[in-house]
CSV table of C-alpha atoms and ligand atoms in Angstrom, one decimal:
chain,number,residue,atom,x,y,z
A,28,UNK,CA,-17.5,-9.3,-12.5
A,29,UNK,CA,-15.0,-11.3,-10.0
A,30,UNK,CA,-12.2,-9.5,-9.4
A,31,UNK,CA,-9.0,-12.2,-9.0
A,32,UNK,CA,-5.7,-12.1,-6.2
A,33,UNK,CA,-2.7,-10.7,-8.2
A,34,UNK,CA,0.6,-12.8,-8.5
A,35,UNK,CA,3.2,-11.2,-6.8
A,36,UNK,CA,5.8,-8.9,-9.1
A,37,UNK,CA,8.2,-10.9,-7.5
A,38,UNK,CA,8.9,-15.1,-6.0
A,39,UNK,CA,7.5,-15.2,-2.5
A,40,UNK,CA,11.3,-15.2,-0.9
A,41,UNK,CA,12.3,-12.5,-2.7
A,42,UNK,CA,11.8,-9.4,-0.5
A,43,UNK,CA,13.6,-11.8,2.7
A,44,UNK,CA,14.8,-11.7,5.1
A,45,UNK,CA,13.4,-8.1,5.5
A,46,UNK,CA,9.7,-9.4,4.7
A,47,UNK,CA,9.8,-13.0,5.0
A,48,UNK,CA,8.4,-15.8,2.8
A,49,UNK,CA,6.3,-16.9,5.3
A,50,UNK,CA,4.9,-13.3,6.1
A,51,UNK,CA,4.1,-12.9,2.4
A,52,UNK,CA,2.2,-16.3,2.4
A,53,UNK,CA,-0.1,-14.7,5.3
A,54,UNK,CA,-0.4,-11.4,4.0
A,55,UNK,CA,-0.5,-12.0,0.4
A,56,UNK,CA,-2.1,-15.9,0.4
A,57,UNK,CA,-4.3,-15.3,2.9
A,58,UNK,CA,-5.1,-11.5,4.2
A,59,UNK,CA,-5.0,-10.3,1.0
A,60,UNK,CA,-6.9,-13.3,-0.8
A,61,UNK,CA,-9.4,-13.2,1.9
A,62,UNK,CA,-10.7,-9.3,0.6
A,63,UNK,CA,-11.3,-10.2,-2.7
A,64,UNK,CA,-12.8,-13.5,-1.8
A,65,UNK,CA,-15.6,-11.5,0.3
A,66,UNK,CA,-15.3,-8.3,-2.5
A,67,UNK,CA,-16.8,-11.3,-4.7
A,68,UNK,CA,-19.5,-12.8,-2.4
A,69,UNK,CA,-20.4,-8.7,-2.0
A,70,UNK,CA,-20.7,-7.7,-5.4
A,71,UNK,CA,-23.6,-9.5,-7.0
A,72,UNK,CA,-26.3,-8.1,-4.9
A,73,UNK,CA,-24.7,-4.2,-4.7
A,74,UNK,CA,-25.0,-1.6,-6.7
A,75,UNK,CA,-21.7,-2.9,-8.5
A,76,UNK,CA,-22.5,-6.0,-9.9
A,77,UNK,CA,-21.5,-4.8,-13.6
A,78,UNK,CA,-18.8,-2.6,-12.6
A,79,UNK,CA,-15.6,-3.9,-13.2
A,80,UNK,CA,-13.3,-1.0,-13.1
A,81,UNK,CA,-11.7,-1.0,-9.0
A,82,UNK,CA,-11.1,2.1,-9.3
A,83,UNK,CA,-14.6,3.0,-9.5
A,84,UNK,CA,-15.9,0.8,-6.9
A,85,UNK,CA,-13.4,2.4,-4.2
A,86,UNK,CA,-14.2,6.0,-5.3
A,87,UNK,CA,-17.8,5.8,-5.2
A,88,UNK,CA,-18.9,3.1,-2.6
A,89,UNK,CA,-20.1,3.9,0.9
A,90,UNK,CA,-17.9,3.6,3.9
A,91,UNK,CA,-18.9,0.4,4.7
A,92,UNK,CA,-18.1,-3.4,4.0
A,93,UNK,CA,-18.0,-3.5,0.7
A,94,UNK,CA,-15.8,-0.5,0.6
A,95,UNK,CA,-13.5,-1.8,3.1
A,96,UNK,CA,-12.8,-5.1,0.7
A,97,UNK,CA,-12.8,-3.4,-1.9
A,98,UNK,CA,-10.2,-0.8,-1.1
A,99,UNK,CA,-8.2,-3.5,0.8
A,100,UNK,CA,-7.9,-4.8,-2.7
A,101,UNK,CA,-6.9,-1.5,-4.1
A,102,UNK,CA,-3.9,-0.9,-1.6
A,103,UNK,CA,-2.8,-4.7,-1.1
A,104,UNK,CA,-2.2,-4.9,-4.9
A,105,UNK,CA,-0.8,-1.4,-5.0
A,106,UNK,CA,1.4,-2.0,-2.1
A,107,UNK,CA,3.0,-5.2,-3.8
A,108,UNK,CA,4.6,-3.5,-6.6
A,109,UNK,CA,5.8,-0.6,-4.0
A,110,UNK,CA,7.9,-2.7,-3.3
A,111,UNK,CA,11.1,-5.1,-5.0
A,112,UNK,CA,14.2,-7.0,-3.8
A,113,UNK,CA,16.1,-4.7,-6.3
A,114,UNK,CA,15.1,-1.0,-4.4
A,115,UNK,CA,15.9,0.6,-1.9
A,116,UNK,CA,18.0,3.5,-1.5
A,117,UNK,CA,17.3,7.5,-2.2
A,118,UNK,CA,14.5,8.3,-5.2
A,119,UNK,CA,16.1,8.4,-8.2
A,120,UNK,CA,14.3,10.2,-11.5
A,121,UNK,CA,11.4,12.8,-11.8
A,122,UNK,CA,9.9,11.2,-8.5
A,123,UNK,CA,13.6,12.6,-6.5
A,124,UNK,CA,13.0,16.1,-8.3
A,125,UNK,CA,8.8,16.1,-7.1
A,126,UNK,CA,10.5,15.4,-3.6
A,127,UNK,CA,13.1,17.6,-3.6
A,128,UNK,CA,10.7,20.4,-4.4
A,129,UNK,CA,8.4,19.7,-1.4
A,130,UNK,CA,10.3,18.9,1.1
A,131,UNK,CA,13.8,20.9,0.2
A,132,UNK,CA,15.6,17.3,0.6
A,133,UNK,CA,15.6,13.6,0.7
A,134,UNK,CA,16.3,13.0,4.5
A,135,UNK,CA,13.5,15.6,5.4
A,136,UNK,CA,11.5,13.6,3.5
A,137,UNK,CA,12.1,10.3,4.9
A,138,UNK,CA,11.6,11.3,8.7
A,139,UNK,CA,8.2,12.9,7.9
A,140,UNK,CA,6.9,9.4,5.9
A,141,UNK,CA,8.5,7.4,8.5
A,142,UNK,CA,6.6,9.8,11.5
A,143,UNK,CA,3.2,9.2,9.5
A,144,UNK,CA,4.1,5.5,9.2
A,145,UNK,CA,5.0,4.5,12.7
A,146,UNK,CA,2.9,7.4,14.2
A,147,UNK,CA,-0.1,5.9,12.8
A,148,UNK,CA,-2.4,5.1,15.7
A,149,UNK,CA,-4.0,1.5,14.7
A,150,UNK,CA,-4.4,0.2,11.2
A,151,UNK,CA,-3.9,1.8,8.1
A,152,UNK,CA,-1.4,3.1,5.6
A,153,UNK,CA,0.9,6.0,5.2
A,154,UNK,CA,1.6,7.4,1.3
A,155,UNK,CA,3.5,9.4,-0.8
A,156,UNK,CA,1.0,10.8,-3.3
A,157,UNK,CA,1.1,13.4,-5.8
A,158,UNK,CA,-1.8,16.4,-5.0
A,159,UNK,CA,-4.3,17.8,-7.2
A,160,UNK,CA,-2.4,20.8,-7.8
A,161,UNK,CA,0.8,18.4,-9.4
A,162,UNK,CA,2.6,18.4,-5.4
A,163,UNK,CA,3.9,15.7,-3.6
A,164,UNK,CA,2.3,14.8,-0.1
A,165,UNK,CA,2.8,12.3,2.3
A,166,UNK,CA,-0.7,11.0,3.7
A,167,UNK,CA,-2.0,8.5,6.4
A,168,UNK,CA,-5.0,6.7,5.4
A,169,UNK,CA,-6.9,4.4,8.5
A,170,UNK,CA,-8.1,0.8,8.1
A,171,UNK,CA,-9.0,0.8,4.4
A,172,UNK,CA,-8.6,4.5,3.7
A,173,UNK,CA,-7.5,4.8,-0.2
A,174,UNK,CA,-6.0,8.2,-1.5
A,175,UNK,CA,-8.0,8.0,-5.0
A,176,UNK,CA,-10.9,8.9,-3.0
A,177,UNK,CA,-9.8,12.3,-2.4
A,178,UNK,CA,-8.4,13.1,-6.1
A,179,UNK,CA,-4.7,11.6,-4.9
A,180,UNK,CA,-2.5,9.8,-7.5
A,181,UNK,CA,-1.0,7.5,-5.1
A,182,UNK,CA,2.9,6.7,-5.8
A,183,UNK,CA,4.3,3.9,-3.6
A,184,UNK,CA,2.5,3.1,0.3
A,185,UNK,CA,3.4,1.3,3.2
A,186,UNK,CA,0.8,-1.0,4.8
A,187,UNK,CA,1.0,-0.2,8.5
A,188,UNK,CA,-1.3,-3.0,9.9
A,189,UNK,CA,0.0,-5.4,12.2
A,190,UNK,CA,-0.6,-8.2,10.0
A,191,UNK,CA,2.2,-6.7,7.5
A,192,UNK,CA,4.9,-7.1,10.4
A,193,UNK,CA,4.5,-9.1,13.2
A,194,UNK,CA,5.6,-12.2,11.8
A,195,UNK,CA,8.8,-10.8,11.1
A,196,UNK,CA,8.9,-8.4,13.4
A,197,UNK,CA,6.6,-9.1,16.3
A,198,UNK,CA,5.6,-4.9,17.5
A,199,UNK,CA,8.5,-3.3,16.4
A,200,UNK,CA,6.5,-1.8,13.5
A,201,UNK,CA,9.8,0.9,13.2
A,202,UNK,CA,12.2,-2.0,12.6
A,203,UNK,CA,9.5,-2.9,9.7
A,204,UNK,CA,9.4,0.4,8.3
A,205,UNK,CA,13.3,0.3,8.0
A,206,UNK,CA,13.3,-2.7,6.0
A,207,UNK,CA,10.4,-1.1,4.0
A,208,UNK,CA,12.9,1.5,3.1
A,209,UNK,CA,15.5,-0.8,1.7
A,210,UNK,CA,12.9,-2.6,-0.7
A,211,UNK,CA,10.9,0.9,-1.6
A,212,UNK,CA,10.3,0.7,-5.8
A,213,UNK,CA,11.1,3.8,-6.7
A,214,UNK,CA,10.7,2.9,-10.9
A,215,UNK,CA,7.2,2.1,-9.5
A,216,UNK,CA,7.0,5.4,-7.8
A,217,UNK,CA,8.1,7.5,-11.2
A,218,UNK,CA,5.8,5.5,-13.2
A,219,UNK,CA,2.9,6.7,-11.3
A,220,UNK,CA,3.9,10.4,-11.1
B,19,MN3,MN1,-2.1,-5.6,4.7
């Protein structure tokens, strides 16, 4: 089962100048590619040869290679539709209410999933999920990390590797995390809760 590199929901200029074309042609054409290029030289000879559901494959693999491209895979094509030229802006919809009730308010919200995103030490991810027990959470995930392993219903992410930035924005990951906020999908976010 090969798994294939998702189009973008959107043309590759779309998200600039806050995530440039050329950013999305390394990160999408080539970062992302290059996971589910090696996820398909993996695959035949593991355990998951005949499994063709993701989901599965980054729930129950071992830390390890496979579950590093794998899960890159996961979040990369998650992390596409989080964002959209057209978002932006406070939550709108059940998602606002879900946020309102964990956190007390939008703004409280924001500065604790922009702490987890540009306090992350290294590479990773930070999250707003909803729990087990129907909650919303912000989470940081390192390298690979995917929230599905741990029973999370992920609802929009920010990729916090370098890779995601530095084009545009060299090491000022907070000047990246800004612009995240203006493109943030939020119809994206309620269709997951
Ligand atoms: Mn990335």
């Amino acid at each position: 089962m090969a798994f294939e590199l998702p189009k973008l929901p959107y043309s590759i200029d779309a998200l600039a100048p806050k995530i440039s074309k050329e950013t999305l042609e390394f990160h999408h054409g080539k970062h992302h590619n290059a996971y589910v290029t090696r996820l398909n030289e993996l695959l035949p000879s593991s355990r998951f040869a005949n499994v063709s559901s993701l989901d599965q494959i980054v729930k129950e693999a071992e830390p390890g290679v496979l579950f590093n491209q794998a899960a890159q895979h996961w979040n990369h094509s998650f992390y596409w539709k989080s964002l959209t030229p057209k978002g932006g802006g406070e939550a709108r919809g059940p998602v606002a209410d879900a946020i309102k009730k964990a956190f007390g308010d939008f703004g409280t919200f924001k500065q604790k999933f922009t702490e987890a995103a540009a306090g992350h030490f290294g590479s990773g991810w930070a999250w707003l999920v909803r729990d087990k027990d129907g909650s919303v959470k912000v989470v940081a995930t390192h390298d690979a990390g995917c929230p599905i392993r741990d029973g999370q219903k992920p609802l929009v992410t920010c990729d916090v590797w370098e890779h995601a930035y530095y084009i545009d924005y060299r090491n000022a990951r907070p000047k990246y995390i800004e612009a995240w906020w203006e493109l943030v999908n939020w119809e994206f976010a309620n269709e997951n809760l």
